[in-house]
PDB file of C-alpha atoms in Angstrom:
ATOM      1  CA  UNK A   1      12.837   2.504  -5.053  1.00 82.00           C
ATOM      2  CA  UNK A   2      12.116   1.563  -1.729  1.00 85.00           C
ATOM      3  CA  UNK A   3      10.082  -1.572  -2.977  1.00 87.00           C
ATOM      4  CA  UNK A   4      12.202  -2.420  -5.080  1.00 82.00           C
ATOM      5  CA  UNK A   5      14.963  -2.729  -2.569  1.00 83.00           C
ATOM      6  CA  UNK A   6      12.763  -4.914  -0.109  1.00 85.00           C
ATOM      7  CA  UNK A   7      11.879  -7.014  -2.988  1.00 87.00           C
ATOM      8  CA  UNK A   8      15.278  -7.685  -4.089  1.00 84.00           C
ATOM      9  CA  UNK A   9      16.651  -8.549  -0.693  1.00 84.00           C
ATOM     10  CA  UNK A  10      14.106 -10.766   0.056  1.00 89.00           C
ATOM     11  CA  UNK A  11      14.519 -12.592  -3.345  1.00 89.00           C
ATOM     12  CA  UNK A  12      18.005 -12.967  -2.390  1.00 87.00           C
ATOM     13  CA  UNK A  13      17.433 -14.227   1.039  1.00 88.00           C
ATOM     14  CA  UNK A  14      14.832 -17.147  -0.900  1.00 92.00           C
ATOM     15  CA  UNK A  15      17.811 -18.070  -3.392  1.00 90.00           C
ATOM     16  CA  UNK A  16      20.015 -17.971  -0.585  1.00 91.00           C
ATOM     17  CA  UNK A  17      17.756 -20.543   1.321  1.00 91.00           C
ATOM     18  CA  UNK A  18      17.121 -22.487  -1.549  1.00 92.00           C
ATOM     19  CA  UNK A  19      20.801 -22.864  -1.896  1.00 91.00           C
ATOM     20  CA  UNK A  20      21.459 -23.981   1.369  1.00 92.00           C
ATOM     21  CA  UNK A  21      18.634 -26.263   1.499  1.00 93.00           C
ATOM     22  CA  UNK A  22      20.102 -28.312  -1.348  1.00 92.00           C
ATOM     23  CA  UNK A  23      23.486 -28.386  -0.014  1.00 93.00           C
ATOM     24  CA  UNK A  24      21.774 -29.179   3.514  1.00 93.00           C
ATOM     25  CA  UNK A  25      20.096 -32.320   1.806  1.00 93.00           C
ATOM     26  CA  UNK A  26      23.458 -33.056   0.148  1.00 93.00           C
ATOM     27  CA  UNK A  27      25.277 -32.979   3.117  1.00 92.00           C
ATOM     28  CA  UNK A  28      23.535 -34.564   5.527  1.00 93.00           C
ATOM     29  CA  UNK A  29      24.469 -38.438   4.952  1.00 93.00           C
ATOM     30  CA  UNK A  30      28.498 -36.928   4.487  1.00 92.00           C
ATOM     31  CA  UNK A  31      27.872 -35.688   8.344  1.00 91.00           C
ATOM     32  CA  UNK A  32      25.915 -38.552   9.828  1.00 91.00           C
ATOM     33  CA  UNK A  33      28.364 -40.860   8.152  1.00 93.00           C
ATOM     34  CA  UNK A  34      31.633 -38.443   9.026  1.00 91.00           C
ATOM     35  CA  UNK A  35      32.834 -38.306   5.435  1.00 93.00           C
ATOM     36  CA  UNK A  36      34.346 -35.182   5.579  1.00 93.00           C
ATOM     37  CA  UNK A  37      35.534 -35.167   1.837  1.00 95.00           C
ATOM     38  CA  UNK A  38      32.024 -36.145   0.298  1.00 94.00           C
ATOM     39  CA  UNK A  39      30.754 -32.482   2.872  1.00 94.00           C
ATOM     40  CA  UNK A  40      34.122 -30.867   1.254  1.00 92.00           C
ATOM     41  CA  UNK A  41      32.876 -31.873  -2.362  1.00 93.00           C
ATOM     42  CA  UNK A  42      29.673 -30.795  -1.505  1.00 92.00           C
ATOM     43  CA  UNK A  43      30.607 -27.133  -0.168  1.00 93.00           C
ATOM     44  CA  UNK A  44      32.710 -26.856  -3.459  1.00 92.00           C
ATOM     45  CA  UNK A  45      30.322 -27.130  -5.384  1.00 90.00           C
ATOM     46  CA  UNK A  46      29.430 -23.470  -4.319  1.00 89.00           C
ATOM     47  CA  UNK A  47      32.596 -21.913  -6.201  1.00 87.00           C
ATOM     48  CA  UNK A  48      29.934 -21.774  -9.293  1.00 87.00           C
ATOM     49  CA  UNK A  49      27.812 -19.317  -7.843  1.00 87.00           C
ATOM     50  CA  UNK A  50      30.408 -16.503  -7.630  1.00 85.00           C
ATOM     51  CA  UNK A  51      28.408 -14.231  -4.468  1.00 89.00           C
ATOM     52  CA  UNK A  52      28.634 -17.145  -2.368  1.00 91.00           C
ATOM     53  CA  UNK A  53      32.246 -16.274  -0.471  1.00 92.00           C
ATOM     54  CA  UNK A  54      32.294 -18.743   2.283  1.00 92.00           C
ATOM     55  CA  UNK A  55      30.251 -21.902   3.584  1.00 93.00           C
ATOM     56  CA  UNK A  56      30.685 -24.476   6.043  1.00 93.00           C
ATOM     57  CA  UNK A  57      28.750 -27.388   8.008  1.00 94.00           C
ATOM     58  CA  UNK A  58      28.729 -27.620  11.898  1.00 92.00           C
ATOM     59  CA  UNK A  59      28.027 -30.892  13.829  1.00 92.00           C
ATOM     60  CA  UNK A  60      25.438 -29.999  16.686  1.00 87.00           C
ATOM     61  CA  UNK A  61      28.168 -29.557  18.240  1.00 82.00           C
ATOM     62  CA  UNK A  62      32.278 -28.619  18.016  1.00 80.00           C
ATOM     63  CA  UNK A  63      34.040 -27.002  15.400  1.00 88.00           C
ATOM     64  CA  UNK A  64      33.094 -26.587  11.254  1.00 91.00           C
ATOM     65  CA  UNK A  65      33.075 -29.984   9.984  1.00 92.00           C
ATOM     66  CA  UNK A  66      34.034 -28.495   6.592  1.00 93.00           C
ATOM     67  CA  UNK A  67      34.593 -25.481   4.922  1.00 92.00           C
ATOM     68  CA  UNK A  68      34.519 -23.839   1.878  1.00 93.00           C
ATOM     69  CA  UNK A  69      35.825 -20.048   1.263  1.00 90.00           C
ATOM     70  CA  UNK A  70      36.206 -18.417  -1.760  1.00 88.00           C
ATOM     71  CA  UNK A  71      38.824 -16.026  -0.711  1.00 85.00           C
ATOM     72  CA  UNK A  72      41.580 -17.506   1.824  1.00 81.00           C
ATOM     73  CA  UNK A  73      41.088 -14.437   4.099  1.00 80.00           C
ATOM     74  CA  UNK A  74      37.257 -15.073   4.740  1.00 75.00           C
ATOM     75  CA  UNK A  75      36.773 -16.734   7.860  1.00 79.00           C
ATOM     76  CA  UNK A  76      33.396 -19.121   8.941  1.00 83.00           C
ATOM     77  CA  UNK A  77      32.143 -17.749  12.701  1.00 80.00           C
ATOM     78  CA  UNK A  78      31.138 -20.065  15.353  1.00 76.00           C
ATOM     79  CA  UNK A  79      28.101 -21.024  15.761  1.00 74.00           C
ATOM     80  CA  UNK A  80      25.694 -21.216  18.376  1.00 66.00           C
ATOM     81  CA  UNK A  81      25.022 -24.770  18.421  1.00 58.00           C
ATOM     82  CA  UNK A  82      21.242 -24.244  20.441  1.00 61.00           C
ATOM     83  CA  UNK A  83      20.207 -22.269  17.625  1.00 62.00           C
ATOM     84  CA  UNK A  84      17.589 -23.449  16.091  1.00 60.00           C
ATOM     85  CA  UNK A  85      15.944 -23.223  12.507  1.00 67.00           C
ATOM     86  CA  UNK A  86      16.848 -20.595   9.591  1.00 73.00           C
ATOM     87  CA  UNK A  87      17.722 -17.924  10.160  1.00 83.00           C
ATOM     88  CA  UNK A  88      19.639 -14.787   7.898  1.00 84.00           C
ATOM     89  CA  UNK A  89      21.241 -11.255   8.702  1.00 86.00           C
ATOM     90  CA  UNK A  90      22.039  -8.203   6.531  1.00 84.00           C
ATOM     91  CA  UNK A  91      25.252  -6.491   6.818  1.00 84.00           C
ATOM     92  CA  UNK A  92      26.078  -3.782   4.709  1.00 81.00           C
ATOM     93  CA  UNK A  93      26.375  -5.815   1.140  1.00 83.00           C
ATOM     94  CA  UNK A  94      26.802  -8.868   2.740  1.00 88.00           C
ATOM     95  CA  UNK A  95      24.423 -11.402   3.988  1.00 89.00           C
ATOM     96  CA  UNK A  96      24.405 -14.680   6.070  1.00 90.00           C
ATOM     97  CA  UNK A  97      22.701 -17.682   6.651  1.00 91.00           C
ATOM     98  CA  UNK A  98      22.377 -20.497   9.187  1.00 92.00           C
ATOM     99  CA  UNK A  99      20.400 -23.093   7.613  1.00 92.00           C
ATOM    100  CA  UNK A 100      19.681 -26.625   9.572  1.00 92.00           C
ATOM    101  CA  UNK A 101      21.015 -29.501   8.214  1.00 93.00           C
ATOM    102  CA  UNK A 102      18.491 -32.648   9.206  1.00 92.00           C
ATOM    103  CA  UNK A 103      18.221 -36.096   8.048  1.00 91.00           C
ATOM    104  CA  UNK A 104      15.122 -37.481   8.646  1.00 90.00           C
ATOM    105  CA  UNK A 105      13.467 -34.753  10.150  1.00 88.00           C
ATOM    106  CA  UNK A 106      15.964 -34.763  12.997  1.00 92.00           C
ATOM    107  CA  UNK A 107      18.464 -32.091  13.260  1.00 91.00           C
ATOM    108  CA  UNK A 108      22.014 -33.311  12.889  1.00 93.00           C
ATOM    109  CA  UNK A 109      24.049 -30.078  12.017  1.00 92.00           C
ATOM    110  CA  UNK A 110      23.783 -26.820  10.613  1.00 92.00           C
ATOM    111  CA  UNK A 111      25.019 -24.855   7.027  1.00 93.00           C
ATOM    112  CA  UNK A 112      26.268 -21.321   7.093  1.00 93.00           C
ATOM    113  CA  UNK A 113      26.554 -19.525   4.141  1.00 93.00           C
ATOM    114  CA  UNK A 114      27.780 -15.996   3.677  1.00 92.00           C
ATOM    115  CA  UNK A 115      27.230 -14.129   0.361  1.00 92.00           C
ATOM    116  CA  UNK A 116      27.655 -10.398  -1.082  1.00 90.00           C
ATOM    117  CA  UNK A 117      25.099  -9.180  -3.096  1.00 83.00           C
ATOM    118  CA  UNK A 118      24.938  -6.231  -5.365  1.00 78.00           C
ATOM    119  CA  UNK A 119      22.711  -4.054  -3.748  1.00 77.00           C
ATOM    120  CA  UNK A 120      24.466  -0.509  -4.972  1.00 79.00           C
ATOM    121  CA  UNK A 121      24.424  -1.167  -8.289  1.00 82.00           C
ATOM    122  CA  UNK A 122      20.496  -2.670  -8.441  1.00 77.00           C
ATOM    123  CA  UNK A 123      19.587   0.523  -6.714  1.00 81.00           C
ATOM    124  CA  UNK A 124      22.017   2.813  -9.244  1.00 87.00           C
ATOM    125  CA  UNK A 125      20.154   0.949 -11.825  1.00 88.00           C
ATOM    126  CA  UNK A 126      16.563   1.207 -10.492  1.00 85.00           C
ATOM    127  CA  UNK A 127      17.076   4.661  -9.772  1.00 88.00           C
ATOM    128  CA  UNK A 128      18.559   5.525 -13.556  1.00 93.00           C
ATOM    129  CA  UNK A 129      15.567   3.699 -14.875  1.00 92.00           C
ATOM    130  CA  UNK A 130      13.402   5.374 -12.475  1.00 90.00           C
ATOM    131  CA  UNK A 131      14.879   8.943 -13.284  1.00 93.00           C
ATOM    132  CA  UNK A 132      14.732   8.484 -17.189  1.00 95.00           C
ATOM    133  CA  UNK A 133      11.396   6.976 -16.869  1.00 95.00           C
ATOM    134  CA  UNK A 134      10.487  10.457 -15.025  1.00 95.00           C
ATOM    135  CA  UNK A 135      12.383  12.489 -17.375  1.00 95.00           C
ATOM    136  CA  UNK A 136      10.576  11.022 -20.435  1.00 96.00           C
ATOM    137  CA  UNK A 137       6.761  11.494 -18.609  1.00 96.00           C
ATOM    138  CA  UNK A 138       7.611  15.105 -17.584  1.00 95.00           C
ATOM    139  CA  UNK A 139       8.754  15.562 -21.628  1.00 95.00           C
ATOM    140  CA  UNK A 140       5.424  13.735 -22.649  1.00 96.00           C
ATOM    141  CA  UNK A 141       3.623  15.766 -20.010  1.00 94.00           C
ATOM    142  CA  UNK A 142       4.933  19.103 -21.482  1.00 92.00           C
ATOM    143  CA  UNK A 143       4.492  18.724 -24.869  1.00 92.00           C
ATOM    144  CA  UNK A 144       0.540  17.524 -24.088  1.00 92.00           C
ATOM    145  CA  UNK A 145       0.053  20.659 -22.278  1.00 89.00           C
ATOM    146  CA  UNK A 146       1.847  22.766 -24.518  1.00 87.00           C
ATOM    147  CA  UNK A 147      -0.578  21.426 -27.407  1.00 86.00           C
ATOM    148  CA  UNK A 148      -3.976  21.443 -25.133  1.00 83.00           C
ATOM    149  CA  UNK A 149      -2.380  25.209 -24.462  1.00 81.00           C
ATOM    150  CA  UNK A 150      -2.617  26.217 -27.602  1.00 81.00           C
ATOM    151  CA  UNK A 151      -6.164  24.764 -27.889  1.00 83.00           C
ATOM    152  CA  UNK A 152      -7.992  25.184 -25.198  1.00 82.00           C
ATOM    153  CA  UNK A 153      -6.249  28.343 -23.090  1.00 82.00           C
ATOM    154  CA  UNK A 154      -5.313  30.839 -25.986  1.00 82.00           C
ATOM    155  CA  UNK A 155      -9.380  30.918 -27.037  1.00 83.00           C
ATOM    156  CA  UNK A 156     -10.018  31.413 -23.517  1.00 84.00           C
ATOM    157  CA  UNK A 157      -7.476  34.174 -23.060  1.00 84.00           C
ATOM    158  CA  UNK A 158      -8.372  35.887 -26.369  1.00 84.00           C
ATOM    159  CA  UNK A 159     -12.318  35.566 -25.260  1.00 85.00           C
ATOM    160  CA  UNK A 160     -11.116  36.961 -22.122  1.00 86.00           C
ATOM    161  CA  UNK A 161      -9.652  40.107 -23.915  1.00 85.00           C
ATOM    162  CA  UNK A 162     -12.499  41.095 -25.643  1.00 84.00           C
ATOM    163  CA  UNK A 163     -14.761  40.998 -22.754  1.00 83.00           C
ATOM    164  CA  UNK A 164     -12.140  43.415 -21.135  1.00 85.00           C
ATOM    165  CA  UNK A 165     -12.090  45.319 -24.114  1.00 82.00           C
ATOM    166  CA  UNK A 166     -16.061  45.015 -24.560  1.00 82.00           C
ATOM    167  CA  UNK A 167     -15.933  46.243 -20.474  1.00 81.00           C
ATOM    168  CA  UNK A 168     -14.138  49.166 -21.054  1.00 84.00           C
ATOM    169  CA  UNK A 169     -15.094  50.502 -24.454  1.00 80.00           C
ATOM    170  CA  UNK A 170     -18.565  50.171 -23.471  1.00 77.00           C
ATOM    171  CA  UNK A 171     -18.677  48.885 -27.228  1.00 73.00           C
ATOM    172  CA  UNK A 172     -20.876  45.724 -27.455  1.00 71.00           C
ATOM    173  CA  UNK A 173     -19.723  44.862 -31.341  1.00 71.00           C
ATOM    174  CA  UNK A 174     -16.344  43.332 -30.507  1.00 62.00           C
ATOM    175  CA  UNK A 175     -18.380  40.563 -29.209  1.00 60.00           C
TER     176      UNK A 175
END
């Protein structure tokens, strides 16, 4: 369960990334050339990927040059604007990301993208599967015994008898 919870996260952080690269590539001649509607367009384009509740681009330096949120109430933080590279934190079911925006290879900006993810209900689901999964060996497991049981242990036990029976009776024709 435990792997399975690592393994999820960290495919969501690499979709997560992914995402923001391609809006980072998208982006990054709306910045340089400060068309703030074409960086608008481009955040929108999020509202198909219904986790993703709030995005925006910073310049290196100042205030978000656009924004995109999901719900009115979600806010975009400020960012550190000497931060440097990708970076992502966990909290609780929801996760963000700073992603650099750069046009050729210099950085010009950065994306942040903040997203919830599902992680109760994968593990409620991992752990039903994993339980009935369980459930259905230990049956399996039970019914194999029961039959190798009834092969192998009763002959032993009823040997097992007569050599008590053979022990105490002194009488060596039970055999």
């Amino acid at each position: 369960l435990g792997y399975e919870l690592n393994t999820y996260r960290r495919a969501w952080v690499e979709d997560l990334h992914a995402q923001a690269d391609l809006i980072s590539r998208a982006t990054a001649p709306a910045l340089v050339f400060d068309d703030r509607k074409a960086a608008t367009e481009n955040l929108a384009l999020l509202g198909s990927r219904h986790r993703i509740r709030a995005a925006a681009i910073y310049p290196l330096d100042g205030p978000p040059f656009a924004t995109y949120r999901a719900d009115p109430e979600q806010s975009v933080p400020p960012l550190d604007p000497d931060g440097v590279g990708a970076s992502e934190h966990f909290s609780g079911t929801t996760l963000e990301v700073v992603y650099p925006v750069e046009q050729d290879g210099k950085r010009i900006g950065s994306l942040f993208l903040r997203a919830e993810h599902d992680i109760r209900e994968r593990v409620i689901g991992y752990a039903t599967i994993l339980g009935v999964v369980s459930l259905l060996s230990l049956l399996l497991a039970g019914l194999v015994f029961g039959r190798l049981q009834r092969v192998v242990t009763d002959p032993l036990a009823r040997i097992s008898e007569v050599a008590q029976r053979v022990m105490a009776r002194r009488d060596w024709n039970l055999r």
